[in-house]
CSV table of C-alpha atoms and ligand atoms in Angstrom, one decimal:
chain,number,residue,atom,x,y,z
A,1,UNK,CA,-4.9,-25.2,3.6
A,2,UNK,CA,-2.0,-23.1,2.2
A,3,UNK,CA,-3.7,-20.6,0.6
A,4,UNK,CA,-0.1,-18.6,-0.2
A,5,UNK,CA,2.1,-21.4,-1.3
A,6,UNK,CA,5.1,-20.8,-3.6
A,7,UNK,CA,3.3,-22.3,-6.6
A,8,UNK,CA,3.3,-18.5,-8.4
A,9,UNK,CA,6.0,-17.4,-6.4
A,10,UNK,CA,9.6,-17.2,-8.3
A,11,UNK,CA,12.3,-19.3,-6.3
A,12,UNK,CA,14.4,-16.3,-5.2
A,13,UNK,CA,11.1,-14.8,-3.2
A,14,UNK,CA,10.7,-18.1,-1.4
A,15,UNK,CA,13.6,-17.6,1.6
A,16,UNK,CA,12.5,-14.2,2.3
A,17,UNK,CA,8.2,-15.0,2.3
A,18,UNK,CA,9.0,-17.9,4.6
A,19,UNK,CA,10.6,-15.3,6.9
A,20,UNK,CA,7.8,-13.3,6.0
A,21,UNK,CA,5.8,-15.9,7.2
A,22,UNK,CA,7.7,-16.4,10.5
A,23,UNK,CA,7.5,-12.9,11.4
A,24,UNK,CA,3.8,-12.4,11.1
A,25,UNK,CA,2.7,-15.3,12.7
A,26,UNK,CA,5.2,-14.4,15.6
A,27,UNK,CA,4.5,-10.7,15.9
A,28,UNK,CA,1.5,-9.8,13.7
A,29,UNK,CA,-1.3,-12.0,14.2
A,30,UNK,CA,-1.2,-12.4,17.7
A,31,UNK,CA,-1.3,-8.8,18.2
A,32,UNK,CA,-4.0,-7.7,15.4
A,33,UNK,CA,-7.1,-7.7,17.7
A,34,UNK,CA,-5.4,-5.4,20.6
A,35,UNK,CA,-4.2,-3.1,18.3
A,36,UNK,CA,-7.8,-2.8,15.8
A,37,UNK,CA,-8.9,-2.1,19.1
A,38,UNK,CA,-6.8,0.7,20.6
A,39,UNK,CA,-5.8,2.1,17.1
A,40,UNK,CA,-2.3,3.0,17.8
A,41,UNK,CA,1.1,3.1,15.9
A,42,UNK,CA,2.6,-0.1,16.1
A,43,UNK,CA,6.4,1.1,16.9
A,44,UNK,CA,6.8,-2.1,19.0
A,45,UNK,CA,6.0,-4.6,15.7
A,46,UNK,CA,7.5,-1.8,13.5
A,47,UNK,CA,11.6,-2.2,15.4
A,48,UNK,CA,10.6,-5.9,15.6
A,49,UNK,CA,10.0,-6.0,11.9
A,50,UNK,CA,13.2,-4.1,11.4
A,51,UNK,CA,15.5,-6.2,13.7
A,52,UNK,CA,14.4,-9.2,11.5
A,53,UNK,CA,15.6,-7.1,7.8
A,54,UNK,CA,12.0,-6.8,6.7
A,55,UNK,CA,11.5,-3.1,7.1
A,56,UNK,CA,12.9,-0.7,4.2
A,57,UNK,CA,14.9,-2.8,2.7
A,58,UNK,CA,13.4,-2.5,-0.9
A,59,UNK,CA,16.6,0.0,-0.7
A,60,UNK,CA,19.3,-1.3,-2.6
A,61,UNK,CA,22.8,-2.5,-1.1
A,62,UNK,CA,24.4,0.5,-2.2
A,63,UNK,CA,22.9,2.6,0.6
A,64,UNK,CA,22.4,0.2,3.1
A,65,UNK,CA,19.4,-1.6,1.9
A,66,UNK,CA,18.8,-5.3,1.1
A,67,UNK,CA,17.5,-4.7,-2.4
A,68,UNK,CA,14.4,-6.2,-2.1
A,69,UNK,CA,12.8,-6.6,-5.9
A,70,UNK,CA,9.4,-6.5,-6.6
A,71,UNK,CA,8.9,-10.4,-6.3
A,72,UNK,CA,10.3,-10.2,-2.7
A,73,UNK,CA,8.2,-7.7,-1.7
A,74,UNK,CA,5.0,-9.4,-3.2
A,75,UNK,CA,5.5,-11.3,-1.1
A,76,UNK,CA,6.0,-10.3,2.0
A,77,UNK,CA,2.8,-8.2,1.2
A,78,UNK,CA,1.0,-11.2,1.2
A,79,UNK,CA,1.8,-12.4,4.1
A,80,UNK,CA,1.6,-9.7,6.4
A,81,UNK,CA,-1.6,-8.5,5.2
A,82,UNK,CA,-3.2,-12.3,5.6
A,83,UNK,CA,-1.7,-11.4,9.2
A,84,UNK,CA,-3.3,-7.9,10.1
A,85,UNK,CA,-3.5,-4.9,7.2
A,86,UNK,CA,-2.9,-2.1,9.6
A,87,UNK,CA,0.2,-3.3,10.9
A,88,UNK,CA,1.1,-4.7,7.5
A,89,UNK,CA,0.6,-1.1,6.1
A,90,UNK,CA,2.6,0.3,8.8
A,91,UNK,CA,5.5,-1.9,8.1
A,92,UNK,CA,5.5,-2.0,4.6
A,93,UNK,CA,5.3,2.3,4.6
A,94,UNK,CA,8.0,3.1,6.5
A,95,UNK,CA,10.2,3.3,3.3
A,96,UNK,CA,7.4,4.6,0.7
A,97,UNK,CA,8.3,7.2,-1.4
A,98,UNK,CA,12.1,6.1,-1.3
A,99,UNK,CA,12.4,4.1,-5.1
A,100,UNK,CA,11.7,7.8,-6.1
A,101,UNK,CA,14.8,9.0,-4.5
A,102,UNK,CA,16.4,5.7,-5.7
A,103,UNK,CA,15.0,6.0,-8.9
A,104,UNK,CA,15.2,9.8,-10.1
A,105,UNK,CA,17.1,11.2,-7.3
A,106,UNK,CA,21.1,12.4,-7.2
A,107,UNK,CA,23.8,10.8,-5.2
A,108,UNK,CA,23.7,13.7,-2.2
A,109,UNK,CA,20.4,12.7,-1.9
A,110,UNK,CA,20.3,9.1,-1.7
A,111,UNK,CA,23.3,9.3,1.0
A,112,UNK,CA,21.5,11.6,2.7
A,113,UNK,CA,17.9,10.2,2.8
A,114,UNK,CA,18.6,6.9,1.8
A,115,UNK,CA,20.3,5.5,3.8
A,116,UNK,CA,18.8,6.4,7.2
A,117,UNK,CA,15.9,4.9,6.0
A,118,UNK,CA,17.5,1.8,5.0
A,119,UNK,CA,19.3,1.5,8.6
A,120,UNK,CA,16.3,1.7,10.0
A,121,UNK,CA,17.0,5.1,11.5
A,122,UNK,CA,14.4,6.9,10.2
A,123,UNK,CA,11.1,6.4,7.9
A,124,UNK,CA,9.6,8.4,5.1
A,125,UNK,CA,6.4,8.4,3.0
A,126,UNK,CA,4.9,10.0,0.3
A,127,UNK,CA,2.1,13.1,0.1
A,128,UNK,CA,0.2,13.1,-3.2
A,129,UNK,CA,-3.2,13.6,-2.2
A,130,UNK,CA,-5.2,16.3,-0.7
A,131,UNK,CA,-7.8,16.9,0.8
A,132,UNK,CA,-10.2,17.9,-2.4
A,133,UNK,CA,-8.0,15.8,-4.5
A,134,UNK,CA,-6.9,12.4,-4.8
A,135,UNK,CA,-7.8,10.9,-7.8
A,136,UNK,CA,-7.1,13.6,-10.4
A,137,UNK,CA,-3.1,13.4,-10.7
A,138,UNK,CA,-3.0,16.8,-11.9
A,139,UNK,CA,-5.2,18.6,-10.4
A,140,UNK,CA,-3.4,19.1,-7.3
A,141,UNK,CA,-3.2,22.2,-5.6
A,142,UNK,CA,-0.4,22.7,-3.8
A,143,UNK,CA,2.4,25.0,-4.5
A,144,UNK,CA,6.3,24.8,-4.9
A,145,UNK,CA,7.4,28.1,-5.7
A,146,UNK,CA,10.6,29.5,-6.1
A,147,UNK,CA,11.9,31.6,-4.7
A,148,UNK,CA,16.3,32.6,-5.3
A,149,UNK,CA,17.8,29.3,-4.6
A,150,UNK,CA,14.5,27.8,-2.5
A,151,UNK,CA,11.4,26.6,-3.0
A,152,UNK,CA,8.6,27.9,-0.6
A,153,UNK,CA,5.6,25.5,-0.3
A,154,UNK,CA,2.2,26.1,0.4
A,155,UNK,CA,-1.3,23.8,0.4
A,156,UNK,CA,-2.4,20.8,2.2
A,157,UNK,CA,-2.3,17.2,1.7
A,158,UNK,CA,-4.5,14.3,3.2
A,159,UNK,CA,-4.1,10.8,4.2
A,160,UNK,CA,-0.2,10.9,3.8
A,161,UNK,CA,1.0,7.9,5.4
A,162,UNK,CA,3.8,8.6,8.3
A,163,UNK,CA,3.0,12.2,7.8
A,164,UNK,CA,3.5,12.7,11.7
A,165,UNK,CA,6.2,9.7,12.2
A,166,UNK,CA,8.3,10.6,9.8
A,167,UNK,CA,11.3,12.0,9.4
A,168,UNK,CA,10.6,13.1,6.0
A,169,UNK,CA,8.2,12.9,2.9
A,170,UNK,CA,8.4,13.1,-0.5
A,171,UNK,CA,6.2,15.7,-1.9
A,172,UNK,CA,4.2,16.5,-5.1
A,173,UNK,CA,3.5,19.9,-5.8
A,174,UNK,CA,2.7,22.1,-8.4
A,175,UNK,CA,5.1,24.0,-10.1
A,176,UNK,CA,4.0,25.4,-13.5
A,177,UNK,CA,0.8,26.8,-14.6
A,178,UNK,CA,0.0,25.7,-18.5
A,179,UNK,CA,-3.1,24.6,-19.0
A,180,UNK,CA,-1.9,23.0,-22.3
A,181,UNK,CA,0.4,20.7,-20.3
A,182,UNK,CA,-1.4,19.5,-17.4
A,183,UNK,CA,1.0,16.3,-16.9
A,184,UNK,CA,4.1,18.7,-16.7
A,185,UNK,CA,3.1,21.2,-14.2
A,186,UNK,CA,4.5,18.9,-11.1
A,187,UNK,CA,7.1,18.2,-9.4
A,188,UNK,CA,8.8,16.2,-6.3
A,189,UNK,CA,10.6,17.2,-3.3
A,190,UNK,CA,12.3,15.6,-0.5
A,191,UNK,CA,10.6,17.6,2.6
A,192,UNK,CA,12.0,17.0,6.1
A,193,UNK,CA,9.7,17.3,8.4
A,194,UNK,CA,10.8,19.3,10.9
A,195,UNK,CA,10.8,22.0,8.5
A,196,UNK,CA,9.6,25.6,9.3
A,197,UNK,CA,5.4,26.2,7.8
A,198,UNK,CA,5.5,21.9,7.8
A,199,UNK,CA,2.3,21.1,10.5
A,200,UNK,CA,1.0,17.6,10.2
A,201,UNK,CA,-1.7,15.7,12.3
A,202,UNK,CA,-3.6,12.7,12.4
A,203,UNK,CA,-6.5,12.4,10.3
A,204,UNK,CA,-9.8,11.5,12.5
A,205,UNK,CA,-10.3,6.9,13.7
A,206,UNK,CA,-10.5,4.8,10.9
A,207,UNK,CA,-13.0,1.8,10.3
A,208,UNK,CA,-10.5,-0.3,8.7
A,209,UNK,CA,-6.7,-0.4,9.1
A,210,UNK,CA,-6.5,0.8,12.5
A,211,UNK,CA,-2.9,0.5,13.3
A,212,UNK,CA,-2.2,2.6,10.8
A,213,UNK,CA,-1.9,6.2,10.7
A,214,UNK,CA,-2.2,8.7,8.4
A,215,UNK,CA,-1.7,12.8,8.4
A,216,UNK,CA,-3.8,15.6,6.6
A,217,UNK,CA,-0.6,18.0,6.3
A,218,UNK,CA,0.0,22.2,6.1
A,219,UNK,CA,2.3,23.9,4.4
A,220,UNK,CA,2.3,27.2,5.0
A,221,UNK,CA,5.2,28.9,3.6
A,222,UNK,CA,7.3,25.9,4.5
A,223,UNK,CA,10.8,26.7,2.5
A,224,UNK,CA,13.2,24.0,1.3
A,225,UNK,CA,16.3,24.6,-0.8
A,226,UNK,CA,16.6,23.9,-4.2
A,227,UNK,CA,18.8,21.0,-4.0
A,228,UNK,CA,15.6,19.3,-2.6
A,229,UNK,CA,13.7,18.9,-6.1
A,230,UNK,CA,14.2,14.8,-7.1
A,231,UNK,CA,15.1,14.6,-11.3
A,232,UNK,CA,13.7,17.3,-13.1
A,233,UNK,CA,11.1,20.0,-12.8
A,234,UNK,CA,8.0,19.3,-14.5
A,235,UNK,CA,8.5,15.5,-14.7
A,236,UNK,CA,6.5,14.9,-10.9
A,237,UNK,CA,3.8,13.3,-13.1
A,238,UNK,CA,5.4,10.6,-15.0
A,239,UNK,CA,7.4,9.9,-11.6
A,240,UNK,CA,4.7,9.3,-9.5
A,241,UNK,CA,2.4,7.4,-12.6
A,242,UNK,CA,5.5,5.1,-13.1
A,243,UNK,CA,6.4,4.7,-9.0
A,244,UNK,CA,2.6,3.8,-9.0
A,245,UNK,CA,3.1,0.9,-11.4
A,246,UNK,CA,4.6,-1.0,-8.7
A,247,UNK,CA,2.8,0.0,-6.0
A,248,UNK,CA,-0.4,-1.4,-7.4
A,249,UNK,CA,1.2,-5.0,-7.5
A,250,UNK,CA,1.9,-4.4,-4.0
A,251,UNK,CA,-1.6,-3.0,-3.6
A,252,UNK,CA,-2.7,-6.7,-5.1
A,253,UNK,CA,-0.6,-8.3,-2.6
A,254,UNK,CA,-2.5,-6.5,0.2
A,255,UNK,CA,-5.7,-7.8,-1.5
A,256,UNK,CA,-4.3,-11.5,-1.8
A,257,UNK,CA,-3.5,-11.9,1.8
A,258,UNK,CA,-7.2,-10.2,3.1
A,259,UNK,CA,-9.0,-12.8,0.7
A,260,UNK,CA,-6.8,-15.6,2.1
A,261,UNK,CA,-7.4,-14.6,5.6
A,262,UNK,CA,-11.1,-14.3,5.0
A,263,UNK,CA,-11.2,-18.1,3.1
A,264,UNK,CA,-9.6,-19.2,5.9
A,265,UNK,CA,-12.1,-17.6,8.3
A,266,UNK,CA,-14.9,-19.0,6.3
A,267,UNK,CA,-13.8,-22.9,6.0
A,268,UNK,CA,-12.4,-23.1,9.8
A,269,UNK,CA,-16.1,-21.3,10.9
A,270,UNK,CA,-18.3,-24.3,8.7
A,271,UNK,CA,-16.3,-27.1,9.6
A,272,UNK,CA,-16.8,-26.5,13.0
A,273,UNK,CA,-20.1,-25.3,13.1
A,274,UNK,CA,-23.8,-27.5,13.0
A,275,UNK,CA,-27.2,-26.8,11.4
A,276,UNK,CA,-29.9,-29.4,10.8
A,277,UNK,CA,-28.3,-31.3,12.3
A,278,UNK,CA,-25.1,-31.6,10.1
A,279,UNK,CA,-22.1,-30.0,9.4
A,280,UNK,CA,-22.6,-26.6,7.8
A,281,UNK,CA,-19.9,-27.2,5.2
A,282,UNK,CA,-21.4,-30.8,4.3
A,283,UNK,CA,-24.1,-28.7,2.2
A,284,UNK,CA,-23.7,-28.5,-1.1
A,285,UNK,CA,-24.7,-24.6,-1.8
A,286,UNK,CA,-21.9,-23.6,0.9
A,287,UNK,CA,-19.6,-26.0,-0.3
A,288,UNK,CA,-20.1,-24.0,-3.7
A,289,UNK,CA,-19.7,-20.7,-2.1
A,290,UNK,CA,-15.8,-21.9,-0.6
A,291,UNK,CA,-15.4,-23.4,-4.2
A,292,UNK,CA,-16.1,-19.7,-5.8
A,293,UNK,CA,-14.2,-17.8,-3.1
A,294,UNK,CA,-10.8,-20.6,-4.3
A,295,UNK,CA,-11.4,-20.3,-7.6
A,296,UNK,CA,-11.5,-16.2,-7.6
A,297,UNK,CA,-8.6,-16.4,-5.2
A,298,UNK,CA,-6.5,-18.2,-7.8
A,299,UNK,CA,-7.4,-16.3,-10.7
A,300,UNK,CA,-6.4,-13.3,-8.5
A,301,UNK,CA,-3.2,-14.4,-7.5
A,302,UNK,CA,-2.0,-15.8,-11.0
A,303,UNK,CA,-3.0,-12.9,-12.9
A,304,UNK,CA,-1.0,-10.6,-10.2
A,305,UNK,CA,1.9,-12.7,-9.6
A,306,UNK,CA,1.9,-13.0,-13.7
A,307,UNK,CA,1.5,-8.5,-13.7
A,308,UNK,CA,4.7,-8.7,-11.2
A,309,UNK,CA,6.5,-10.0,-14.0
A,310,UNK,CA,5.4,-7.8,-16.9
A,311,UNK,CA,6.5,-4.9,-14.7
A,312,UNK,CA,9.7,-5.6,-13.2
A,313,UNK,CA,10.1,-6.2,-17.2
A,314,UNK,CA,8.9,-2.4,-18.0
A,315,UNK,CA,6.5,-4.7,-20.6
A,316,UNK,CA,3.4,-2.7,-20.3
A,317,UNK,CA,3.7,-1.8,-17.1
A,318,UNK,CA,0.6,0.2,-16.0
A,319,UNK,CA,-1.6,-2.2,-17.7
A,320,UNK,CA,-0.6,-5.1,-16.0
A,321,UNK,CA,-0.4,-3.5,-12.7
A,322,UNK,CA,-4.2,-1.7,-12.4
A,323,UNK,CA,-5.3,-5.3,-13.7
A,324,UNK,CA,-3.6,-6.6,-10.8
A,325,UNK,CA,-4.4,-4.7,-8.3
A,326,UNK,CA,-8.2,-4.6,-9.5
A,327,UNK,CA,-8.7,-8.4,-9.7
A,328,UNK,CA,-6.7,-9.0,-6.3
A,329,UNK,CA,-8.6,-6.1,-3.6
A,330,UNK,CA,-12.0,-6.9,-5.7
A,331,UNK,CA,-11.6,-10.7,-4.9
A,332,UNK,CA,-10.7,-9.3,-1.1
A,333,UNK,CA,-14.2,-7.7,-1.3
A,334,UNK,CA,-16.1,-10.6,-2.4
A,335,UNK,CA,-14.4,-13.1,0.0
A,336,UNK,CA,-14.8,-11.1,2.7
A,337,UNK,CA,-18.4,-11.2,2.5
A,338,UNK,CA,-19.1,-14.0,1.8
A,339,UNK,CA,-16.9,-14.7,4.4
A,340,UNK,CA,-19.4,-12.7,6.6
A,341,UNK,CA,-22.2,-14.4,5.2
A,342,UNK,CA,-20.9,-17.5,6.3
A,343,UNK,CA,-20.1,-16.9,9.7
A,344,UNK,CA,-23.8,-16.3,10.2
A,345,UNK,CA,-24.5,-13.6,13.6
A,346,UNK,CA,-21.2,-14.0,14.9
A,347,UNK,CA,-19.5,-12.4,11.6
A,348,UNK,CA,-20.8,-8.9,13.0
A,349,UNK,CA,-18.6,-9.5,16.3
A,350,UNK,CA,-15.7,-6.9,16.3
A,351,UNK,CA,-13.4,-9.1,18.1
A,352,UNK,CA,-13.4,-11.6,15.2
A,353,UNK,CA,-11.1,-11.8,12.5
A,354,UNK,CA,-13.7,-12.1,9.7
A,355,UNK,CA,-15.2,-8.6,10.8
A,356,UNK,CA,-11.4,-6.9,10.8
A,357,UNK,CA,-11.0,-8.2,7.5
A,358,UNK,CA,-14.4,-7.2,5.8
A,359,UNK,CA,-13.9,-3.8,7.5
A,360,UNK,CA,-10.2,-3.9,6.3
A,361,UNK,CA,-11.3,-5.1,2.4
A,362,UNK,CA,-12.5,-1.4,1.6
A,363,UNK,CA,-9.3,0.3,1.9
A,364,UNK,CA,-6.9,-1.3,-1.3
A,365,UNK,CA,-9.9,-0.8,-3.8
A,366,UNK,CA,-9.6,3.3,-3.1
A,367,UNK,CA,-5.6,3.6,-2.4
A,368,UNK,CA,-3.1,3.9,-5.2
A,369,UNK,CA,-5.8,5.2,-7.4
A,370,UNK,CA,-9.4,4.2,-6.8
A,371,UNK,CA,-10.3,1.1,-8.7
A,372,UNK,CA,-12.2,3.2,-11.6
A,373,UNK,CA,-8.9,4.7,-12.2
A,374,UNK,CA,-7.8,1.7,-12.3
A,375,UNK,CA,-9.9,0.9,-14.6
A,376,UNK,CA,-9.8,3.7,-17.2
A,377,UNK,CA,-6.0,3.1,-17.4
A,378,UNK,CA,-6.8,-0.8,-18.5
A,379,UNK,CA,-8.7,0.7,-21.1
A,380,UNK,CA,-6.7,3.5,-22.4
A,381,UNK,CA,-3.6,0.2,-22.3
A,382,UNK,CA,-5.1,-2.2,-24.2
A,383,UNK,CA,-4.6,-2.5,-27.6
A,384,UNK,CA,-8.2,-3.3,-29.4
B,401,LIG,C1,-5.4,3.9,4.6
B,401,LIG,C2,-5.4,5.3,3.4
B,401,LIG,C3,-4.2,5.2,3.3
B,401,LIG,C4,-3.3,6.3,2.6
B,401,LIG,N1,-2.2,6.8,2.1
B,401,LIG,C5,-1.7,7.4,1.5
B,401,LIG,C6,-0.4,8.0,1.4
B,401,LIG,O1,-0.1,7.8,1.8
B,401,LIG,N2,-0.2,8.8,0.8
B,401,LIG,C7,-0.8,9.6,-0.2
B,401,LIG,O2,-1.1,10.3,-1.2
B,401,LIG,N3,-2.0,9.3,-0.6
B,401,LIG,C8,-2.9,8.4,0.4
B,401,LIG,N4,-4.4,7.9,0.4
B,401,LIG,C9,-4.8,7.8,-0.6
B,401,LIG,C10,-5.4,7.3,-1.8
B,401,LIG,O3,-4.7,7.5,-2.3
B,401,LIG,C11,-7.0,8.6,-2.0
B,401,LIG,O4,-8.2,8.6,-0.9
B,401,LIG,C12,-7.2,7.8,-3.3
B,401,LIG,O5,-6.2,8.2,-4.8
B,401,LIG,C13,-8.7,8.5,-3.7
B,401,LIG,O6,-8.8,9.6,-4.1
B,401,LIG,P1,-9.8,10.6,-2.9
B,401,LIG,O7,-10.2,10.0,-1.4
B,401,LIG,O8,-9.7,12.0,-2.9
B,401,LIG,O9,-11.4,10.3,-3.9
B,401,LIG,P2,-12.0,11.1,-5.1
B,401,LIG,O10,-11.1,11.2,-6.0
B,401,LIG,O11,-12.4,12.7,-4.4
B,401,LIG,O12,-12.3,10.1,-5.5
B,401,LIG,C14,-13.7,9.9,-5.1
B,401,LIG,C15,-14.7,8.6,-5.6
B,401,LIG,O13,-14.7,9.2,-7.1
B,401,LIG,C16,-15.2,8.1,-8.2
B,401,LIG,N5,-14.7,8.5,-9.0
B,401,LIG,C17,-13.2,9.7,-9.1
B,401,LIG,N6,-12.8,9.6,-10.2
B,401,LIG,C18,-13.1,9.0,-10.5
B,401,LIG,C19,-13.4,8.8,-12.1
B,401,LIG,N7,-12.1,9.6,-13.2
B,401,LIG,N8,-14.0,8.1,-13.3
B,401,LIG,C20,-14.7,7.0,-12.3
B,401,LIG,N9,-14.8,7.5,-11.1
B,401,LIG,C21,-14.3,8.2,-10.6
B,401,LIG,C22,-14.5,7.1,-7.5
B,401,LIG,O14,-15.5,5.9,-7.2
B,401,LIG,C23,-13.5,7.5,-6.4
B,401,LIG,O15,-13.7,6.6,-5.3
B,401,LIG,C24,-4.8,6.9,1.5
B,401,LIG,C25,-6.3,6.9,1.7
B,401,LIG,C26,-6.4,5.5,2.1
B,401,LIG,C27,-7.6,5.6,3.1
């Protein structure tokens, strides 16, 4: 059974997919249980991923990366997440936010900030969410006030991947206060994490994605030069919204990898287990559950890869990205739930892969925009 086969994957992503599969089998899967238990940041695996040319390589060749495109990053996501979601997120977040700098930044910013990430000397992050606001992008409170040739940042960010580990992060902050132009009040900035007034600490332990780390950041009069503004002041909301279209296709891949793991575990378990003098897989009710899991998985995967084409072609991207994210991440939840039931009592042993998957699937339905927000986007951007 090869659930993540290449049927829906375009030819140019096959090779990187194979590399990612081999890497996941050698470096991620065998270490998944240990990192889940310890909750440690997987530095060693991150470095192995860098050596394998699979980390931060979405940055273009011009700035030192491999220029991997959306389909190639999606292919890596499926393979990595099938092996372990927490380690996978850490590997995939090493260049989080860089695509924004590449798309909207100037030459100096790209040379100074993208190249070290592409060359794996630094890692980055993206800080949008706040302790009191996550879904409402036009409701964030962190401010960036202009003072001479600097911006002064004040406020808090929460859930920020690599907020402690990164050398710099892209920060979303309020630069205007026009109630009639809610979407024009925000801008994006490159903020080095050694800036005075930048303080970050890890948030408390999570039940899932244990090998990834998020931070609570406080900005107390953190001053950055005006050159660190990305693109135009007031355009931050639109830049982030565009960036999330790509991100949601990849998060769909997170769901697909997790769903594949759940199906594999469920199928293995019922084929190895007996009850009432029969193999559990012989019960028709069990076969129907496995059939439903595969049907939903195949539907989700087909949609996700089709949506990737639409997003890559900028063809109603927001609509397709939101649908892919909803379908793939919720399919992961359904598959994990059913996989748990098929494991009987053993489902709740924390050392078992199915119970890791069950805890992990709760997260992609939330990050990169909770699925309720995706449904709002689908409705608004659909033609009725
Ligand atoms: C592991 C992890 C990693 C993350 N990494 C990052 C990161 O690197 N950078 C970053 O900026 N953020 C990150 N996030 C934050 C994530 O994007 C937010 O958690 C998410 O956007 C939801 O925001 P919230 O948690 O504040 O929920 P809220 O906005 O408070 O929403 C709570 C719930 O209310 C409901 N709801 C809210 N609004 C609506 C609506 N309009 N209609 C219907 N229902 C609604 C939904 O059920 C939603 O789940 C991460 C989160 C997690 C869990």
